Structure formats: C-alpha cells, structure tokens
Short mmCIF file of C-alpha atoms and ligand atoms in Angstrom, two decimals:
data_model
loop_
_atom_site.label_atom_id
_atom_site.label_comp_id
_atom_site.label_asym_id
_atom_site.label_seq_id
_atom_site.Cartn_x
_atom_site.Cartn_y
_atom_site.Cartn_z
CA MET A 1 20.25 -14.77 19.57
CA LYS A 2 22.79 -13.64 16.99
CA ILE A 3 22.30 -12.83 13.33
CA VAL A 4 24.62 -15.18 11.46
CA ASP A 5 23.53 -14.65 7.86
CA ALA A 6 21.29 -12.50 5.70
CA LYS A 7 20.53 -12.47 2.01
CA VAL A 8 18.39 -10.74 -0.56
CA ILE A 9 16.16 -12.77 -2.86
CA VAL A 10 14.91 -11.11 -6.05
CA THR A 11 12.20 -13.03 -7.87
CA CYS A 12 9.57 -12.35 -10.55
CA PRO A 13 6.61 -14.74 -10.25
CA GLY A 14 4.52 -12.47 -12.52
CA ARG A 15 6.04 -9.29 -11.07
CA ASN A 16 9.26 -8.40 -9.26
CA PHE A 17 9.66 -8.84 -5.51
CA VAL A 18 12.67 -8.19 -3.28
CA THR A 19 12.81 -10.14 -0.02
CA LEU A 20 15.32 -10.07 2.81
CA LYS A 21 15.90 -13.29 4.74
CA ILE A 22 17.75 -13.13 8.07
CA GLN A 23 19.15 -16.25 9.72
CA THR A 24 20.03 -16.61 13.43
CA ASP A 25 22.35 -18.91 15.35
CA GLN A 26 19.28 -20.55 16.96
CA GLY A 27 18.10 -21.90 13.62
CA LEU A 28 15.24 -19.40 13.36
CA HIS A 29 14.89 -17.21 10.28
CA GLY A 30 12.66 -14.27 9.42
CA ILE A 31 11.71 -12.51 6.19
CA GLY A 32 10.78 -8.96 5.24
CA ASP A 33 9.51 -7.36 2.03
CA ALA A 34 11.85 -4.80 0.40
CA THR A 35 10.01 -4.24 -2.89
CA LEU A 36 10.00 -0.73 -4.37
CA ASN A 37 8.11 -0.89 -7.65
CA GLY A 38 10.27 0.00 -10.67
CA ARG A 39 13.32 0.63 -8.43
CA GLU A 40 13.75 -2.90 -7.02
CA LEU A 41 17.48 -3.34 -7.56
CA SER A 42 18.42 -0.13 -5.76
CA VAL A 43 16.91 -1.52 -2.52
CA ALA A 44 18.52 -4.91 -3.16
CA SER A 45 21.91 -3.21 -3.46
CA TYR A 46 21.32 -0.98 -0.40
CA LEU A 47 20.68 -4.13 1.62
CA THR A 48 23.41 -6.34 0.18
CA ASP A 49 26.16 -3.75 -0.14
CA HIS A 50 25.48 -1.51 2.85
CA ILE A 51 23.18 -3.06 5.46
CA ILE A 52 23.87 -6.80 5.62
CA PRO A 53 27.58 -6.36 6.51
CA CYS A 54 26.48 -4.26 9.53
CA LEU A 55 23.94 -6.87 10.71
CA ILE A 56 26.11 -9.95 11.04
CA GLY A 57 26.86 -10.71 14.70
CA ARG A 58 24.17 -8.37 16.09
CA ASP A 59 21.58 -9.50 18.63
CA ALA A 60 18.42 -10.23 16.61
CA SER A 61 16.22 -9.48 19.61
CA GLN A 62 17.23 -5.78 19.73
CA ILE A 63 14.74 -4.65 17.10
CA GLU A 64 14.41 -1.00 18.12
CA ASP A 65 18.14 -0.53 18.63
CA ILE A 66 18.89 -2.01 15.19
CA TRP A 67 16.24 0.29 13.68
CA GLN A 68 17.88 3.33 15.28
CA TYR A 69 21.33 2.09 14.24
CA LEU A 70 20.27 1.84 10.59
CA TYR A 71 18.23 5.08 10.54
CA ARG A 72 20.51 7.42 12.50
CA GLY A 73 23.65 5.49 11.71
CA ALA A 74 23.41 5.99 7.95
CA TYR A 75 23.66 9.78 8.45
CA TRP A 76 21.52 10.08 5.24
CA ARG A 77 18.00 9.81 6.59
CA ARG A 78 14.62 8.96 5.04
CA GLY A 79 13.73 8.34 1.39
CA PRO A 80 11.95 5.35 -0.15
CA VAL A 81 15.09 3.27 -0.82
CA THR A 82 16.53 3.67 2.67
CA MET A 83 13.20 3.19 4.43
CA SER A 84 12.22 0.11 2.38
CA ALA A 85 15.58 -1.48 3.24
CA ILE A 86 15.15 -0.66 6.95
CA ALA A 87 11.57 -1.98 6.79
CA ALA A 88 12.78 -5.32 5.46
CA VAL A 89 15.22 -5.71 8.36
CA ASP A 90 12.62 -4.62 10.91
CA THR A 91 9.93 -7.00 9.55
CA ALA A 92 12.33 -9.94 9.46
CA LEU A 93 13.37 -9.25 13.08
CA TRP A 94 9.74 -9.06 14.29
CA ASP A 95 9.12 -12.33 12.42
CA ILE A 96 12.05 -13.93 14.25
CA LYS A 97 11.01 -12.58 17.66
CA ALA A 98 7.45 -13.83 17.25
CA LYS A 99 8.69 -17.24 16.11
CA PHE A 100 11.02 -17.32 19.11
CA CYS A 101 7.98 -16.72 21.37
CA ASN A 102 6.03 -19.26 19.29
CA GLN A 103 3.25 -16.68 18.79
CA PRO A 104 1.61 -14.98 15.82
CA LEU A 105 3.05 -11.47 15.60
CA TYR A 106 -0.20 -9.74 16.61
CA GLN A 107 0.19 -11.19 20.12
CA LEU A 108 3.47 -9.30 20.56
CA LEU A 109 1.82 -6.10 19.29
CA GLY A 110 -0.78 -6.13 22.06
CA GLY A 111 -3.19 -8.81 20.82
CA LYS A 112 -6.27 -8.57 18.62
CA CYS A 113 -8.47 -5.46 18.66
CA ARG A 114 -10.94 -6.99 16.20
CA ASP A 115 -11.91 -10.35 14.72
CA GLY A 116 -10.86 -9.68 11.15
CA VAL A 117 -9.42 -7.01 8.88
CA MET A 118 -11.95 -5.40 6.54
CA VAL A 119 -10.47 -5.05 3.06
CA TYR A 120 -11.41 -3.25 -0.13
CA GLY A 121 -11.10 -4.79 -3.57
CA HIS A 122 -10.63 -3.14 -6.96
CA ALA A 123 -13.52 -2.98 -9.40
CA ASN A 124 -12.41 -1.44 -12.67
CA GLY A 125 -13.58 -1.31 -16.25
CA SER A 126 -12.62 0.32 -19.51
CA ASP A 127 -15.98 2.15 -19.60
CA LEU A 128 -18.95 2.88 -17.35
CA GLU A 129 -20.90 -0.28 -18.18
CA GLU A 130 -17.96 -2.62 -17.66
CA THR A 131 -17.10 -0.88 -14.38
CA LEU A 132 -20.69 -1.23 -13.14
CA ASP A 133 -20.59 -4.98 -13.88
CA GLU A 134 -17.28 -5.30 -12.05
CA VAL A 135 -18.73 -3.62 -8.95
CA GLY A 136 -21.45 -6.30 -9.06
CA ARG A 137 -18.79 -9.01 -9.21
CA TYR A 138 -17.06 -7.68 -6.09
CA ILE A 139 -20.37 -7.56 -4.26
CA GLU A 140 -20.92 -11.21 -5.22
CA MET A 141 -17.43 -12.12 -3.94
CA GLY A 142 -18.46 -10.79 -0.52
CA TYR A 143 -16.59 -7.47 -0.35
CA HIS A 144 -18.02 -4.78 1.94
CA ALA A 145 -15.83 -2.07 0.44
CA ILE A 146 -15.01 -1.57 -3.22
CA ARG A 147 -12.67 0.83 -4.99
CA VAL A 148 -14.18 2.02 -8.26
CA GLN A 149 -11.94 3.12 -11.16
CA SER A 150 -13.09 3.51 -14.75
CA GLY A 151 -11.75 4.42 -18.15
CA VAL A 152 -12.63 8.05 -18.94
CA PRO A 153 -14.44 8.81 -22.24
CA GLY A 154 -11.96 10.39 -24.66
CA LEU A 155 -8.83 9.04 -22.90
CA ASN A 156 -7.12 5.89 -24.20
CA SER A 157 -5.81 4.75 -20.85
CA THR A 158 -6.01 5.85 -17.27
CA TYR A 159 -4.77 4.82 -13.85
CA GLY A 160 -6.45 1.86 -12.19
CA VAL A 161 -7.93 0.15 -15.24
CA SER A 162 -6.47 -3.25 -16.03
CA LYS A 163 -6.79 -5.75 -18.84
CA ASN A 164 -6.77 -8.65 -16.39
CA LYS A 165 -9.55 -7.83 -13.94
CA MET A 166 -8.22 -10.08 -11.16
CA TYR A 167 -4.71 -8.59 -10.89
CA TYR A 168 -4.00 -4.92 -11.57
CA GLU A 169 -0.39 -4.55 -12.65
CA PRO A 170 0.67 -1.03 -13.66
CA ALA A 171 4.43 -1.78 -14.00
CA ASP A 172 3.86 -3.01 -17.52
CA ALA A 173 6.90 -2.24 -19.69
CA ASN A 174 10.68 -2.47 -19.67
CA LEU A 175 10.76 1.26 -20.27
CA PRO A 176 7.98 3.55 -18.95
CA SER A 177 4.89 3.49 -21.17
CA GLU A 178 3.16 6.86 -21.72
CA ASN A 179 -0.42 7.68 -20.73
CA ILE A 180 -2.35 10.82 -21.73
CA TRP A 181 -4.41 12.71 -19.17
CA SER A 182 -7.14 15.33 -19.21
CA THR A 183 -8.33 16.75 -15.90
CA GLU A 184 -11.38 18.29 -17.62
CA LYS A 185 -12.56 14.94 -19.07
CA TYR A 186 -11.96 13.19 -15.75
CA LEU A 187 -13.79 15.79 -13.66
CA SER A 188 -16.86 15.82 -15.84
CA PHE A 189 -17.09 12.00 -15.97
CA THR A 190 -16.36 10.90 -12.38
CA PRO A 191 -19.53 12.19 -10.60
CA ARG A 192 -21.59 10.45 -13.33
CA LEU A 193 -19.75 7.19 -12.61
CA PHE A 194 -20.59 7.27 -8.89
CA ASP A 195 -24.15 8.36 -9.58
CA LYS A 196 -24.64 5.23 -11.68
CA VAL A 197 -22.96 2.94 -9.14
CA ARG A 198 -25.24 4.20 -6.33
CA GLU A 199 -28.29 4.07 -8.60
CA ARG A 200 -27.65 0.41 -9.48
CA TYR A 201 -26.32 -0.94 -6.17
CA GLY A 202 -27.65 1.41 -3.50
CA PHE A 203 -25.79 2.76 -0.49
CA ASP A 204 -24.96 -0.43 1.48
CA LYS A 205 -21.39 -0.86 0.30
CA ARG A 206 -18.45 1.42 1.06
CA LEU A 207 -17.10 2.97 -2.13
CA LEU A 208 -13.57 4.29 -2.56
CA HIS A 209 -11.79 6.09 -5.37
CA ASP A 210 -8.13 6.83 -6.15
CA VAL A 211 -7.35 10.15 -7.86
CA HIS A 212 -3.66 9.14 -8.00
CA HIS A 213 -2.17 12.60 -7.39
CA ARG A 214 -3.62 14.15 -10.55
CA LEU A 215 -5.50 17.25 -9.41
CA THR A 216 -4.59 20.64 -8.00
CA PRO A 217 -5.97 21.37 -4.51
CA ILE A 218 -8.88 23.45 -5.80
CA GLU A 219 -9.76 20.84 -8.45
CA ALA A 220 -9.68 18.23 -5.70
CA GLY A 221 -12.02 20.38 -3.61
CA ARG A 222 -14.40 20.54 -6.54
CA LEU A 223 -14.28 16.77 -7.11
CA GLY A 224 -14.85 16.03 -3.41
CA LYS A 225 -17.82 18.39 -3.35
CA SER A 226 -19.33 16.87 -6.49
CA LEU A 227 -19.09 13.37 -4.92
CA GLU A 228 -20.65 14.21 -1.55
CA ASP A 229 -24.11 12.88 -2.47
CA TYR A 230 -22.57 9.46 -3.22
CA GLN A 231 -21.05 9.16 0.27
CA LEU A 232 -17.59 7.90 -0.54
CA PHE A 233 -15.60 6.09 2.15
CA TRP A 234 -12.62 8.02 0.82
CA MET A 235 -11.11 9.98 -2.03
CA GLU A 236 -7.45 8.93 -2.25
CA ASP A 237 -4.38 11.01 -3.14
CA PRO A 238 -6.39 13.91 -4.56
CA THR A 239 -3.26 16.04 -5.02
CA PRO A 240 0.49 15.41 -4.55
CA ALA A 241 1.26 15.66 -0.85
CA GLU A 242 4.82 16.98 -0.66
CA ASN A 243 3.18 20.27 0.26
CA GLN A 244 1.13 19.14 3.24
CA GLN A 245 -0.58 22.50 3.78
CA ALA A 246 -2.20 22.22 0.31
CA PHE A 247 -4.77 19.98 1.97
CA ARG A 248 -6.15 22.92 3.94
CA LEU A 249 -7.64 24.23 0.71
CA ILE A 250 -9.33 20.89 -0.07
CA ARG A 251 -10.75 20.71 3.45
CA GLN A 252 -12.31 24.16 3.08
CA HIS A 253 -14.46 22.87 0.23
CA THR A 254 -15.53 19.32 0.91
CA THR A 255 -16.53 16.79 3.56
CA THR A 256 -15.59 13.81 1.35
CA PRO A 257 -13.04 11.91 3.51
CA ILE A 258 -9.43 11.98 2.32
CA ALA A 259 -6.82 9.19 2.30
CA VAL A 260 -3.15 9.89 1.63
CA GLY A 261 0.27 8.38 2.12
CA GLU A 262 1.16 5.33 0.01
CA VAL A 263 4.30 7.10 -1.25
CA PHE A 264 5.33 8.48 2.17
CA ASN A 265 8.19 6.87 4.05
CA THR A 266 8.50 8.50 7.48
CA ILE A 267 6.30 10.07 10.14
CA TYR A 268 7.57 13.50 9.05
CA ASP A 269 5.78 13.12 5.69
CA CYS A 270 2.41 13.06 7.42
CA GLN A 271 3.06 15.02 10.62
CA GLN A 272 1.21 18.18 9.58
CA LEU A 273 -1.52 16.31 7.70
CA ILE A 274 -2.32 14.38 10.86
CA GLN A 275 -1.85 17.11 13.45
CA GLU A 276 -4.03 19.57 11.54
CA GLN A 277 -6.58 16.83 10.79
CA LEU A 278 -6.24 17.50 7.07
CA ILE A 279 -6.77 13.82 6.26
CA ASP A 280 -8.98 11.01 7.54
CA TYR A 281 -6.94 7.94 6.60
CA ILE A 282 -3.19 7.40 6.50
CA ARG A 283 -2.21 4.97 3.73
CA MET A 284 1.33 4.07 4.74
CA THR A 285 2.25 0.40 5.00
CA VAL A 286 5.04 -1.75 6.41
CA VAL A 287 7.48 -1.96 3.50
CA HIS A 288 7.72 1.70 2.50
CA SER A 289 7.49 3.12 6.02
CA GLY A 290 10.42 1.66 7.91
CA GLY A 291 8.66 -1.52 9.01
CA ILE A 292 6.36 -2.44 11.87
CA SER A 293 8.35 -0.39 14.42
CA HIS A 294 8.00 2.93 12.60
CA LEU A 295 4.46 2.31 11.34
CA ARG A 296 3.26 1.75 14.91
CA LYS A 297 4.53 5.22 15.86
CA ILE A 298 2.68 6.73 12.89
CA ALA A 299 -0.53 4.95 13.87
CA SER A 300 -0.17 6.18 17.45
CA LEU A 301 0.25 9.77 16.29
CA ALA A 302 -2.80 9.34 14.04
CA GLU A 303 -4.83 7.89 16.91
CA LEU A 304 -4.47 11.16 18.85
CA TYR A 305 -6.20 13.04 16.02
CA GLN A 306 -8.88 10.46 15.10
CA VAL A 307 -7.11 9.65 11.86
CA ARG A 308 -7.48 5.97 10.97
CA THR A 309 -5.24 3.67 8.93
CA GLY A 310 -5.90 2.40 5.42
CA SER A 311 -2.72 0.60 4.45
CA HIS A 312 -1.58 0.35 0.86
CA GLY A 313 -2.00 -3.21 -0.40
CA ALA A 314 -1.37 -3.17 -4.14
CA THR A 315 0.14 -6.21 -5.90
CA ASP A 316 3.62 -4.69 -5.81
CA LEU A 317 3.71 -5.16 -2.03
CA SER A 318 4.66 -8.80 -1.55
CA PRO A 319 2.78 -11.33 0.58
CA ALA A 320 5.51 -10.76 3.21
CA CYS A 321 4.34 -7.14 3.49
CA MET A 322 0.67 -8.17 3.48
CA GLY A 323 1.22 -10.74 6.23
CA ALA A 324 3.00 -8.21 8.46
CA ALA A 325 0.40 -5.51 7.68
CA LEU A 326 -2.45 -7.80 8.76
CA HIS A 327 -0.86 -8.37 12.19
CA PHE A 328 -0.49 -4.60 12.50
CA ASP A 329 -4.08 -3.95 11.30
CA ILE A 330 -5.67 -6.40 13.69
CA SER A 331 -3.79 -5.09 16.73
CA ILE A 332 -4.16 -1.30 16.54
CA PRO A 333 -7.16 0.64 17.88
CA ASN A 334 -7.46 3.11 14.98
CA PHE A 335 -7.53 0.68 12.08
CA GLY A 336 -9.75 1.87 9.21
CA ILE A 337 -9.48 -0.50 6.25
CA GLN A 338 -6.85 -2.51 4.37
CA GLU A 339 -6.39 -2.49 0.60
CA TYR A 340 -6.32 -5.97 -0.92
CA MET A 341 -5.31 -6.66 -4.50
CA ARG A 342 -4.93 -10.36 -5.01
CA HIS A 343 -1.55 -11.80 -6.00
CA THR A 344 -1.21 -14.29 -8.84
CA GLN A 345 -1.12 -17.99 -8.08
CA GLU A 346 2.63 -18.08 -8.90
CA THR A 347 3.28 -15.37 -6.31
CA ASP A 348 1.18 -17.15 -3.69
CA GLU A 349 3.19 -20.33 -4.32
CA VAL A 350 6.56 -18.58 -3.93
CA PHE A 351 5.31 -17.02 -0.66
CA PRO A 352 3.37 -19.68 1.28
CA HIS A 353 1.24 -17.85 3.86
CA SER A 354 -1.21 -18.36 6.68
CA TYR A 355 -3.47 -15.37 5.93
CA SER A 356 -6.82 -15.99 4.28
CA PHE A 357 -9.83 -14.12 2.85
CA LYS A 358 -13.41 -14.75 3.93
CA ASN A 359 -16.58 -12.67 3.43
CA GLY A 360 -14.78 -9.38 2.81
CA TYR A 361 -12.25 -9.79 5.63
CA LEU A 362 -8.63 -10.95 5.75
CA TYR A 363 -7.34 -12.95 8.72
CA PRO A 364 -3.61 -13.12 9.55
CA GLY A 365 -3.81 -16.73 10.79
CA ASP A 366 -2.13 -18.13 13.89
CA ALA A 367 1.21 -19.38 12.53
CA PRO A 368 4.14 -18.10 14.62
CA GLY A 369 5.77 -14.93 13.23
CA ILE A 370 4.28 -12.96 10.34
CA GLY A 371 2.89 -16.21 8.92
CA VAL A 372 4.60 -15.83 5.52
CA ASP A 373 7.69 -17.58 4.18
CA ILE A 374 9.57 -17.72 0.90
CA ASP A 375 10.21 -20.89 -1.14
CA GLU A 376 13.72 -20.13 -2.33
CA ASN A 377 13.92 -22.95 -4.86
CA LEU A 378 10.70 -21.90 -6.51
CA ALA A 379 11.77 -18.24 -6.39
CA LYS A 380 14.85 -19.15 -8.49
CA LYS A 381 12.60 -20.26 -11.33
CA TYR A 382 11.39 -16.66 -11.82
CA PRO A 383 14.37 -14.39 -12.57
CA TYR A 384 14.12 -10.58 -12.27
CA LYS A 385 12.62 -8.77 -15.28
CA PRO A 386 12.99 -5.00 -15.68
CA ALA A 387 9.55 -3.33 -15.37
CA TYR A 388 8.62 0.33 -15.01
CA LEU A 389 5.51 2.18 -13.93
CA PRO A 390 4.01 4.38 -16.68
CA VAL A 391 4.47 8.13 -16.97
CA ASN A 392 1.66 10.56 -17.68
CA ARG A 393 1.40 13.52 -20.07
CA LEU A 394 -1.28 16.11 -20.68
CA GLU A 395 -2.88 16.25 -24.12
CA ASP A 396 -0.41 19.00 -25.18
CA GLY A 397 2.56 16.78 -24.29
CA SER A 398 3.54 18.31 -20.93
CA MET A 399 4.58 15.93 -18.17
CA HIS A 400 1.95 15.36 -15.49
CA ASN A 401 1.77 13.17 -12.38
CA TRP A 402 1.06 9.50 -13.06
C1 GCO B 1 -3.03 1.93 -4.87
C2 GCO B 1 -1.87 2.50 -5.59
C3 GCO B 1 -1.17 1.59 -6.53
C4 GCO B 1 0.14 2.24 -6.96
C5 GCO B 1 1.19 1.19 -7.11
C6 GCO B 1 2.52 1.80 -7.49
O1 GCO B 1 -3.83 2.72 -4.42
O2 GCO B 1 -3.08 0.72 -4.74
O3 GCO B 1 -2.12 3.77 -6.06
O4 GCO B 1 -1.93 1.18 -7.61
O5 GCO B 1 0.00 2.95 -8.13
O6 GCO B 1 1.27 0.48 -5.92
O7 GCO B 1 3.54 0.89 -7.35
MG1 MG B 2 -3.30 4.68 -4.53
#
C-alpha cells in the first residue's frame, strides 16, 4: 500500500489546528494531529516543506521504519516541532493500518484493558466561591475526577481560569498577553482552596491541580506537604522539568503524587524521572511525543516503575489527537487518567468522531482506525488566526514561567 499524496490542513474553528492527511493508492486515508499551540505554522512548514516530499511512494504499512527514517534521518533529533510533525505521520499511518484491517485502532494495540477511559474535567473560577460552585457542576455532570484551579486573591489573572467555563482557551491574543504572578499569594491561598472543596464535597471525588511550572523545587515540596490532608490525585508540573533531578528534592518533602510531561517530546525527557520514580504520572500525549509508536515505548518504560499515564488533553490538542489517545489509553496496562477539556461545537463539526463521553468516562468507539476524520470543506471556512499563549511576570516585572 503506497502513499500517493499527503497534505497539511490548517483550520481555526474557534482555535487553530494543524492536521496531516495521508492518502494511499488503495483509496484509504488517515489523519494525524500536528498542532503546537502558538507555533502552528512551524509544524505545518516542517511537514509540507521537509517531510511530505520524503513520504510519497513509501509503503504506508511500514510504520516503525518510517518513524525511524524521519527521526534518525533528519540528523537533527527531538524538539517539539520535529516530534509533532513525526507524530502526525505516525498517527495517520496507524489510522490507515487499522482501517485496512477494518478494526478500531485499540485492537491493533493489543485490545482493551478496560471498559472505558476515566477522564478529569476542569472546574475553575475567578474566586473561591465561584470555583466551589464549578466543582459542584462537574460533579453533577458525572465526573469522577476534577481539576480545580482558582483565581488567587490579589492577582488579576492566573493560569487555568477562563471566562467561558466550558472551554478553557489560554492562547488568547495575537501577541502574547502578560500575566502577573506572586508565588507568596498563591502558596498562602491554595491549601485554603482545597480545604473548602473537601469541606463542601467530601472525599469521594479525585481532585487534581496544575501548578503550571511556577514553583522552585522547595516551594513545590512545601505546597505538596500543605495539600496532603486533602488527598490530591496529583499535583501537576510543580516545577520546570528540564532538570529532572530537581524532583528528588520535592520527593523528600511530600507524598502528594506528581504528574509531569505535557511539554516533553521524547522518552529521554522523562527517562530519569521514571527510572528514579520521581513522578507518579507521565503526562505526554500522542501529538507532542512522536505519535502512538513512541508513546507506547514511554508507557512501557513507565510500567516497569509503576508510573501510570495521565495524557494531556487540553483544547489545543485536536480531536484527532484525542481519538488516538483514547485507543492508546484503553489498551495499555498502566493507564492512570486522561485529561478532557471539551472542544467547541465548531471544532467537533470539523472533526467528526466516534468517541463519546458518558458518566465520567470517554469511549473511543468502534469505527475502524482512530475514529476521527476531518471535513475539509468545513475546515476551509475557518482560516488560520495568529494566537499566542500568555507570558508571565513577577510583580517587580521580571519574567517568570507561564
Ligand atoms: C493542561 C495544560 C494546558 C496548557 C496548554 C498549552 O494541563 O491542560 O497545562 O492548559 O497550558 O495546553 O498549550
Ligand atoms: Mg498542565
């Protein structure tokens, strides 16, 4: 089965998405997500200018060989642009292979290990009261796991708090908007937030929280320790993870579980974190981690060390990524949880899909392939719009991590 054509589709049904579509001589096509938030066109160019010419004429069934060809063959390895482009090719090829076998992708990955994929939703509010009400709304919608983010008293804006409560969209301006951050205000408020959530709703639901890379290791240790009574499912990205050994310091101070990895792109980014059991959940997902082929290797490494998966599932990962991730989630032994931020109706229409949500679980569906397609005509109605993620400064004006 030969690859005869491939193209990149950039569309903005509420937010930007980059999708690769590969066509074969047998009439089958596959798609893969290639979206890198705020840097979309660099991946589109990497695919169009440098990868697609190398794909034409290749055997679409040789998924691993094509992966190796693109990874080793580029000479320049790793990095989010390269790995998102490789991921798109890999996902599209798995989609084609599963369609060729007339099976949902999870069957080719070993079959189901569970009935459904437990997801967490995002409750957020501009202040404590609004956040508490939002947690209640997610409980009513049937979620078993809820991420809780709140505005911090004294700060005008912070990560994870949205105007539109259904769809969190941080890439909000055509040049980066600026947020102001205070670690002191955040650290004194956050234990109070979780105290109130547990007081009002009890301990039945799993609660999660994203620190979004803003603390030093010792500050993260202090936060984790101060949250222990509230039994979090995880504390996410407590400190930037380029320096993997920094997590040793956090581990010395707290038993609050740690999740890391949404910005990683290869197994080497998490090798030490996993092998030293410095984390509990690895957050990498299909699009930014070289596709299904590479992510499976990461999950297998994690399995050896009792680290479970908790794949990134923000709105900037397209339904094509979500579809593929659900087949991965349902078929691996060490699945932990899947993030689920709903897409807008426009996005769902551009990407018709077989996955569905019921009672706090997502189900990949039984359509052959990844179960997600792209409506190209509809996609054309939503042209690309420049959008950037915000940047973050301390109160004295110094740059901080967003
Ligand atoms: C999450 C993430 C996102 C990212 C976003 C960046 O946990 O879902 O932190 O909100 O900030 O995906 O593009
Ligand atoms: Mg995060």
